Amino acid sequence: MPGTVPEEARRYAELFRAVYLTYHRRDGPRSGLTGASRAVLEHLAISGPLTVGEAARHLERAQSVVSEIVDQLADKGLVERERDPADRRRTLVWLTPAGQEALRRDGEVLGLDRLVAALARLPAEQRAALITATAALVAAALPEETR
């Protein structure tokens, strides 16, 4: 039998805490990125391709520092350099698919491997209901004009 909305909210908060504690990643960032490397990749993901000088200005870092970071990221296959077709004197730094994946892994809050294993033990209908209900709860928190 359902309780009052405040009781249900408290129960959900308790369950959320248990879910977080159960599935939270405890292995640290999966990509092994330093803060500076992550900042360069995140900036490229938002801005698109830039020259090293442009990235340095945007990140408020010395060009030599950003150039060194880009060299390290390129060695790992996370970025690549390419001549700007509009101006062959310029070299643009691009985020590679591997760089995008490193950012995604680095930003994971929940341990997906553990979550996948647990969801695999649920019937498909329960998985669908869980996802639908969670999406509805998130949508309910949005202002009405954005729903």
mmCIF file with all atom_site columns, C-alpha atoms in Angstrom:
data_model
loop_
_atom_site.group_PDB
_atom_site.id
_atom_site.type_symbol
_atom_site.label_atom_id
_atom_site.label_alt_id
_atom_site.label_comp_id
_atom_site.label_asym_id
_atom_site.label_entity_id
_atom_site.label_seq_id
_atom_site.pdbx_PDB_ins_code
_atom_site.Cartn_x
_atom_site.Cartn_y
_atom_site.Cartn_z
_atom_site.occupancy
_atom_site.B_iso_or_equiv
_atom_site.pdbx_formal_charge
_atom_site.auth_seq_id
_atom_site.auth_comp_id
_atom_site.auth_asym_id
_atom_site.auth_atom_id
_atom_site.pdbx_PDB_model_num
ATOM 1   C CA . MET A 1 1   ? 0.000  0.000   0.000   1.00 0.00 ? 1   MET A CA 1
ATOM 2   C CA . PRO A 1 2   ? 1.502  3.358   -0.988  1.00 0.00 ? 2   PRO A CA 1
ATOM 3   C CA . GLY A 1 3   ? 2.369  5.859   1.711   1.00 0.00 ? 3   GLY A CA 1
ATOM 4   C CA . THR A 1 4   ? 2.215  9.613   1.648   1.00 0.00 ? 4   THR A CA 1
ATOM 5   C CA . VAL A 1 5   ? 4.325  11.479  -0.857  1.00 0.00 ? 5   VAL A CA 1
ATOM 6   C CA . PRO A 1 6   ? 6.800  12.644  1.848   1.00 0.00 ? 6   PRO A CA 1
ATOM 7   C CA . GLU A 1 7   ? 7.143  9.050   3.116   1.00 0.00 ? 7   GLU A CA 1
ATOM 8   C CA . GLU A 1 8   ? 7.715  7.788   -0.411  1.00 0.00 ? 8   GLU A CA 1
ATOM 9   C CA . ALA A 1 9   ? 10.276 10.541  -1.030  1.00 0.00 ? 9   ALA A CA 1
ATOM 10  C CA . ARG A 1 10  ? 12.180 9.533   2.125   1.00 0.00 ? 10  ARG A CA 1
ATOM 11  C CA . ARG A 1 11  ? 12.068 5.863   1.088   1.00 0.00 ? 11  ARG A CA 1
ATOM 12  C CA . TYR A 1 12  ? 13.318 6.742   -2.402  1.00 0.00 ? 12  TYR A CA 1
ATOM 13  C CA . ALA A 1 13  ? 16.137 8.838   -0.893  1.00 0.00 ? 13  ALA A CA 1
ATOM 14  C CA . GLU A 1 14  ? 17.154 5.841   1.219   1.00 0.00 ? 14  GLU A CA 1
ATOM 15  C CA . LEU A 1 15  ? 17.099 3.591   -1.822  1.00 0.00 ? 15  LEU A CA 1
ATOM 16  C CA . PHE A 1 16  ? 19.042 6.131   -3.864  1.00 0.00 ? 16  PHE A CA 1
ATOM 17  C CA . ARG A 1 17  ? 21.731 6.223   -1.178  1.00 0.00 ? 17  ARG A CA 1
ATOM 18  C CA . ALA A 1 18  ? 21.916 2.417   -1.271  1.00 0.00 ? 18  ALA A CA 1
ATOM 19  C CA . VAL A 1 19  ? 22.117 2.422   -5.093  1.00 0.00 ? 19  VAL A CA 1
ATOM 20  C CA . TYR A 1 20  ? 24.845 5.059   -5.027  1.00 0.00 ? 20  TYR A CA 1
ATOM 21  C CA . LEU A 1 21  ? 26.866 3.222   -2.393  1.00 0.00 ? 21  LEU A CA 1
ATOM 22  C CA . THR A 1 22  ? 26.418 -0.101  -4.187  1.00 0.00 ? 22  THR A CA 1
ATOM 23  C CA . TYR A 1 23  ? 27.253 1.015   -7.707  1.00 0.00 ? 23  TYR A CA 1
ATOM 24  C CA . HIS A 1 24  ? 29.516 4.048   -7.250  1.00 0.00 ? 24  HIS A CA 1
ATOM 25  C CA . ARG A 1 25  ? 32.862 3.628   -8.961  1.00 0.00 ? 25  ARG A CA 1
ATOM 26  C CA . ARG A 1 26  ? 35.634 3.240   -6.463  1.00 0.00 ? 26  ARG A CA 1
ATOM 27  C CA . ASP A 1 27  ? 38.432 2.630   -8.914  1.00 0.00 ? 27  ASP A CA 1
ATOM 28  C CA . GLY A 1 28  ? 39.164 6.284   -9.630  1.00 0.00 ? 28  GLY A CA 1
ATOM 29  C CA . PRO A 1 29  ? 39.164 7.843   -13.077 1.00 0.00 ? 29  PRO A CA 1
ATOM 30  C CA . ARG A 1 30  ? 39.257 5.073   -15.666 1.00 0.00 ? 30  ARG A CA 1
ATOM 31  C CA . SER A 1 31  ? 41.065 7.074   -18.297 1.00 0.00 ? 31  SER A CA 1
ATOM 32  C CA . GLY A 1 32  ? 44.161 7.823   -16.229 1.00 0.00 ? 32  GLY A CA 1
ATOM 33  C CA . LEU A 1 33  ? 44.005 11.462  -17.330 1.00 0.00 ? 33  LEU A CA 1
ATOM 34  C CA . THR A 1 34  ? 45.698 14.192  -15.364 1.00 0.00 ? 34  THR A CA 1
ATOM 35  C CA . GLY A 1 35  ? 43.650 17.270  -14.573 1.00 0.00 ? 35  GLY A CA 1
ATOM 36  C CA . ALA A 1 36  ? 45.458 19.287  -17.237 1.00 0.00 ? 36  ALA A CA 1
ATOM 37  C CA . SER A 1 37  ? 44.977 16.593  -19.890 1.00 0.00 ? 37  SER A CA 1
ATOM 38  C CA . ARG A 1 38  ? 41.311 16.272  -18.989 1.00 0.00 ? 38  ARG A CA 1
ATOM 39  C CA . ALA A 1 39  ? 40.915 20.050  -19.263 1.00 0.00 ? 39  ALA A CA 1
ATOM 40  C CA . VAL A 1 40  ? 42.390 20.069  -22.783 1.00 0.00 ? 40  VAL A CA 1
ATOM 41  C CA . LEU A 1 41  ? 40.204 17.148  -23.910 1.00 0.00 ? 41  LEU A CA 1
ATOM 42  C CA . GLU A 1 42  ? 37.070 18.655  -22.368 1.00 0.00 ? 42  GLU A CA 1
ATOM 43  C CA . HIS A 1 43  ? 37.773 21.983  -24.014 1.00 0.00 ? 43  HIS A CA 1
ATOM 44  C CA . LEU A 1 44  ? 38.257 20.347  -27.413 1.00 0.00 ? 44  LEU A CA 1
ATOM 45  C CA . ALA A 1 45  ? 35.037 18.364  -26.903 1.00 0.00 ? 45  ALA A CA 1
ATOM 46  C CA . ILE A 1 46  ? 33.132 21.606  -26.313 1.00 0.00 ? 46  ILE A CA 1
ATOM 47  C CA . SER A 1 47  ? 34.891 23.946  -28.740 1.00 0.00 ? 47  SER A CA 1
ATOM 48  C CA . GLY A 1 48  ? 35.871 21.660  -31.559 1.00 0.00 ? 48  GLY A CA 1
ATOM 49  C CA . PRO A 1 49  ? 39.304 21.755  -33.229 1.00 0.00 ? 49  PRO A CA 1
ATOM 50  C CA . LEU A 1 50  ? 41.675 24.528  -32.167 1.00 0.00 ? 50  LEU A CA 1
ATOM 51  C CA . THR A 1 51  ? 45.287 25.451  -32.632 1.00 0.00 ? 51  THR A CA 1
ATOM 52  C CA . VAL A 1 52  ? 47.539 24.924  -29.634 1.00 0.00 ? 52  VAL A CA 1
ATOM 53  C CA . GLY A 1 53  ? 47.783 28.706  -29.255 1.00 0.00 ? 53  GLY A CA 1
ATOM 54  C CA . GLU A 1 54  ? 44.005 29.106  -29.235 1.00 0.00 ? 54  GLU A CA 1
ATOM 55  C CA . ALA A 1 55  ? 43.643 26.320  -26.683 1.00 0.00 ? 55  ALA A CA 1
ATOM 56  C CA . ALA A 1 56  ? 46.336 27.917  -24.519 1.00 0.00 ? 56  ALA A CA 1
ATOM 57  C CA . ARG A 1 57  ? 44.511 31.261  -24.557 1.00 0.00 ? 57  ARG A CA 1
ATOM 58  C CA . HIS A 1 58  ? 41.158 29.635  -23.780 1.00 0.00 ? 58  HIS A CA 1
ATOM 59  C CA . LEU A 1 59  ? 42.661 27.611  -20.920 1.00 0.00 ? 59  LEU A CA 1
ATOM 60  C CA . GLU A 1 60  ? 44.794 30.529  -19.706 1.00 0.00 ? 60  GLU A CA 1
ATOM 61  C CA . ARG A 1 61  ? 47.966 28.444  -19.838 1.00 0.00 ? 61  ARG A CA 1
ATOM 62  C CA . ALA A 1 62  ? 51.335 28.955  -21.486 1.00 0.00 ? 62  ALA A CA 1
ATOM 63  C CA . GLN A 1 63  ? 51.422 27.761  -25.083 1.00 0.00 ? 63  GLN A CA 1
ATOM 64  C CA . SER A 1 64  ? 54.463 25.602  -24.322 1.00 0.00 ? 64  SER A CA 1
ATOM 65  C CA . VAL A 1 65  ? 52.564 23.842  -21.513 1.00 0.00 ? 65  VAL A CA 1
ATOM 66  C CA . VAL A 1 66  ? 49.528 23.152  -23.701 1.00 0.00 ? 66  VAL A CA 1
ATOM 67  C CA . SER A 1 67  ? 51.787 22.014  -26.547 1.00 0.00 ? 67  SER A CA 1
ATOM 68  C CA . GLU A 1 68  ? 53.438 19.483  -24.224 1.00 0.00 ? 68  GLU A CA 1
ATOM 69  C CA . ILE A 1 69  ? 50.033 18.234  -23.037 1.00 0.00 ? 69  ILE A CA 1
ATOM 70  C CA . VAL A 1 70  ? 48.851 17.901  -26.645 1.00 0.00 ? 70  VAL A CA 1
ATOM 71  C CA . ASP A 1 71  ? 52.026 15.947  -27.504 1.00 0.00 ? 71  ASP A CA 1
ATOM 72  C CA . GLN A 1 72  ? 51.307 13.505  -24.652 1.00 0.00 ? 72  GLN A CA 1
ATOM 73  C CA . LEU A 1 73  ? 47.652 13.176  -25.663 1.00 0.00 ? 73  LEU A CA 1
ATOM 74  C CA . ALA A 1 74  ? 48.641 12.613  -29.298 1.00 0.00 ? 74  ALA A CA 1
ATOM 75  C CA . ASP A 1 75  ? 51.097 9.880   -28.235 1.00 0.00 ? 75  ASP A CA 1
ATOM 76  C CA . LYS A 1 76  ? 48.154 8.141   -26.524 1.00 0.00 ? 76  LYS A CA 1
ATOM 77  C CA . GLY A 1 77  ? 45.953 8.554   -29.607 1.00 0.00 ? 77  GLY A CA 1
ATOM 78  C CA . LEU A 1 78  ? 43.497 10.844  -27.806 1.00 0.00 ? 78  LEU A CA 1
ATOM 79  C CA . VAL A 1 79  ? 44.041 13.846  -30.088 1.00 0.00 ? 79  VAL A CA 1
ATOM 80  C CA . GLU A 1 80  ? 45.497 14.312  -33.528 1.00 0.00 ? 80  GLU A CA 1
ATOM 81  C CA . ARG A 1 81  ? 46.956 17.239  -35.393 1.00 0.00 ? 81  ARG A CA 1
ATOM 82  C CA . GLU A 1 82  ? 45.929 18.186  -38.893 1.00 0.00 ? 82  GLU A CA 1
ATOM 83  C CA . ARG A 1 83  ? 46.694 21.104  -41.171 1.00 0.00 ? 83  ARG A CA 1
ATOM 84  C CA . ASP A 1 84  ? 43.830 23.576  -41.437 1.00 0.00 ? 84  ASP A CA 1
ATOM 85  C CA . PRO A 1 85  ? 42.589 23.225  -45.045 1.00 0.00 ? 85  PRO A CA 1
ATOM 86  C CA . ALA A 1 86  ? 41.549 26.891  -45.018 1.00 0.00 ? 86  ALA A CA 1
ATOM 87  C CA . ASP A 1 87  ? 45.010 28.059  -43.912 1.00 0.00 ? 87  ASP A CA 1
ATOM 88  C CA . ARG A 1 88  ? 47.850 25.551  -44.363 1.00 0.00 ? 88  ARG A CA 1
ATOM 89  C CA . ARG A 1 89  ? 50.030 27.545  -41.936 1.00 0.00 ? 89  ARG A CA 1
ATOM 90  C CA . ARG A 1 90  ? 47.742 26.529  -39.061 1.00 0.00 ? 90  ARG A CA 1
ATOM 91  C CA . THR A 1 91  ? 47.665 23.125  -37.396 1.00 0.00 ? 91  THR A CA 1
ATOM 92  C CA . LEU A 1 92  ? 44.440 22.166  -35.671 1.00 0.00 ? 92  LEU A CA 1
ATOM 93  C CA . VAL A 1 93  ? 44.174 19.761  -32.762 1.00 0.00 ? 93  VAL A CA 1
ATOM 94  C CA . TRP A 1 94  ? 41.235 17.352  -33.025 1.00 0.00 ? 94  TRP A CA 1
ATOM 95  C CA . LEU A 1 95  ? 39.720 15.110  -30.388 1.00 0.00 ? 95  LEU A CA 1
ATOM 96  C CA . THR A 1 96  ? 39.809 11.506  -31.640 1.00 0.00 ? 96  THR A CA 1
ATOM 97  C CA . PRO A 1 97  ? 37.132 8.900   -30.946 1.00 0.00 ? 97  PRO A CA 1
ATOM 98  C CA . ALA A 1 98  ? 39.550 7.413   -28.383 1.00 0.00 ? 98  ALA A CA 1
ATOM 99  C CA . GLY A 1 99  ? 39.749 10.830  -26.717 1.00 0.00 ? 99  GLY A CA 1
ATOM 100 C CA . GLN A 1 100 ? 35.965 11.056  -26.610 1.00 0.00 ? 100 GLN A CA 1
ATOM 101 C CA . GLU A 1 101 ? 35.816 7.577   -25.055 1.00 0.00 ? 101 GLU A CA 1
ATOM 102 C CA . ALA A 1 102 ? 38.468 8.508   -22.467 1.00 0.00 ? 102 ALA A CA 1
ATOM 103 C CA . LEU A 1 103 ? 36.382 11.523  -21.433 1.00 0.00 ? 103 LEU A CA 1
ATOM 104 C CA . ARG A 1 104 ? 33.253 9.384   -21.211 1.00 0.00 ? 104 ARG A CA 1
ATOM 105 C CA . ARG A 1 105 ? 34.985 6.771   -19.034 1.00 0.00 ? 105 ARG A CA 1
ATOM 106 C CA . ASP A 1 106 ? 36.560 9.460   -16.885 1.00 0.00 ? 106 ASP A CA 1
ATOM 107 C CA . GLY A 1 107 ? 33.146 10.986  -16.190 1.00 0.00 ? 107 GLY A CA 1
ATOM 108 C CA . GLU A 1 108 ? 31.383 7.766   -15.205 1.00 0.00 ? 108 GLU A CA 1
ATOM 109 C CA . VAL A 1 109 ? 29.925 7.984   -11.711 1.00 0.00 ? 109 VAL A CA 1
ATOM 110 C CA . LEU A 1 110 ? 28.471 4.505   -11.537 1.00 0.00 ? 110 LEU A CA 1
ATOM 111 C CA . GLY A 1 111 ? 30.466 1.354   -12.132 1.00 0.00 ? 111 GLY A CA 1
ATOM 112 C CA . LEU A 1 112 ? 28.848 0.224   -15.367 1.00 0.00 ? 112 LEU A CA 1
ATOM 113 C CA . ASP A 1 113 ? 30.251 -3.312  -15.193 1.00 0.00 ? 113 ASP A CA 1
ATOM 114 C CA . ARG A 1 114 ? 28.596 -3.901  -11.832 1.00 0.00 ? 114 ARG A CA 1
ATOM 115 C CA . LEU A 1 115 ? 25.379 -2.231  -12.953 1.00 0.00 ? 115 LEU A CA 1
ATOM 116 C CA . VAL A 1 116 ? 25.268 -4.339  -16.140 1.00 0.00 ? 116 VAL A CA 1
ATOM 117 C CA . ALA A 1 117 ? 25.707 -7.515  -14.106 1.00 0.00 ? 117 ALA A CA 1
ATOM 118 C CA . ALA A 1 118 ? 22.889 -6.570  -11.734 1.00 0.00 ? 118 ALA A CA 1
ATOM 119 C CA . LEU A 1 119 ? 20.514 -5.478  -14.509 1.00 0.00 ? 119 LEU A CA 1
ATOM 120 C CA . ALA A 1 120 ? 21.188 -8.737  -16.356 1.00 0.00 ? 120 ALA A CA 1
ATOM 121 C CA . ARG A 1 121 ? 19.663 -10.578 -13.375 1.00 0.00 ? 121 ARG A CA 1
ATOM 122 C CA . LEU A 1 122 ? 16.379 -8.664  -13.721 1.00 0.00 ? 122 LEU A CA 1
ATOM 123 C CA . PRO A 1 123 ? 13.638 -9.592  -16.180 1.00 0.00 ? 123 PRO A CA 1
ATOM 124 C CA . ALA A 1 124 ? 13.405 -7.305  -19.213 1.00 0.00 ? 124 ALA A CA 1
ATOM 125 C CA . GLU A 1 125 ? 10.082 -5.875  -17.971 1.00 0.00 ? 125 GLU A CA 1
ATOM 126 C CA . GLN A 1 126 ? 11.622 -4.806  -14.658 1.00 0.00 ? 126 GLN A CA 1
ATOM 127 C CA . ARG A 1 127 ? 14.602 -3.222  -16.421 1.00 0.00 ? 127 ARG A CA 1
ATOM 128 C CA . ALA A 1 128 ? 12.264 -1.281  -18.684 1.00 0.00 ? 128 ALA A CA 1
ATOM 129 C CA . ALA A 1 129 ? 10.077 -0.222  -15.740 1.00 0.00 ? 129 ALA A CA 1
ATOM 130 C CA . LEU A 1 130 ? 13.134 0.922   -13.773 1.00 0.00 ? 130 LEU A CA 1
ATOM 131 C CA . ILE A 1 131 ? 14.409 3.037   -16.653 1.00 0.00 ? 131 ILE A CA 1
ATOM 132 C CA . THR A 1 132 ? 10.969 4.457   -17.422 1.00 0.00 ? 132 THR A CA 1
ATOM 133 C CA . ALA A 1 133 ? 10.304 5.353   -13.784 1.00 0.00 ? 133 ALA A CA 1
ATOM 134 C CA . THR A 1 134 ? 13.738 6.933   -13.315 1.00 0.00 ? 134 THR A CA 1
ATOM 135 C CA . ALA A 1 135 ? 13.331 8.998   -16.491 1.00 0.00 ? 135 ALA A CA 1
ATOM 136 C CA . ALA A 1 136 ? 9.864  10.099  -15.297 1.00 0.00 ? 136 ALA A CA 1
ATOM 137 C CA . LEU A 1 137 ? 11.289 11.149  -11.925 1.00 0.00 ? 137 LEU A CA 1
ATOM 138 C CA . VAL A 1 138 ? 14.026 13.212  -13.584 1.00 0.00 ? 138 VAL A CA 1
ATOM 139 C CA . ALA A 1 139 ? 11.496 14.790  -15.968 1.00 0.00 ? 139 ALA A CA 1
ATOM 140 C CA . ALA A 1 140 ? 9.196  15.657  -13.054 1.00 0.00 ? 140 ALA A CA 1
ATOM 141 C CA . ALA A 1 141 ? 11.947 17.825  -11.561 1.00 0.00 ? 141 ALA A CA 1
ATOM 142 C CA . LEU A 1 142 ? 12.195 19.957  -14.707 1.00 0.00 ? 142 LEU A CA 1
ATOM 143 C CA . PRO A 1 143 ? 10.246 23.192  -15.038 1.00 0.00 ? 143 PRO A CA 1
ATOM 144 C CA . GLU A 1 144 ? 6.912  22.530  -16.756 1.00 0.00 ? 144 GLU A CA 1
ATOM 145 C CA . GLU A 1 145 ? 7.803  24.562  -19.843 1.00 0.00 ? 145 GLU A CA 1
ATOM 146 C CA . THR A 1 146 ? 10.775 22.291  -20.586 1.00 0.00 ? 146 THR A CA 1
ATOM 147 C CA . ARG A 1 147 ? 8.939  18.962  -20.195 1.00 0.00 ? 147 ARG A CA 1
#
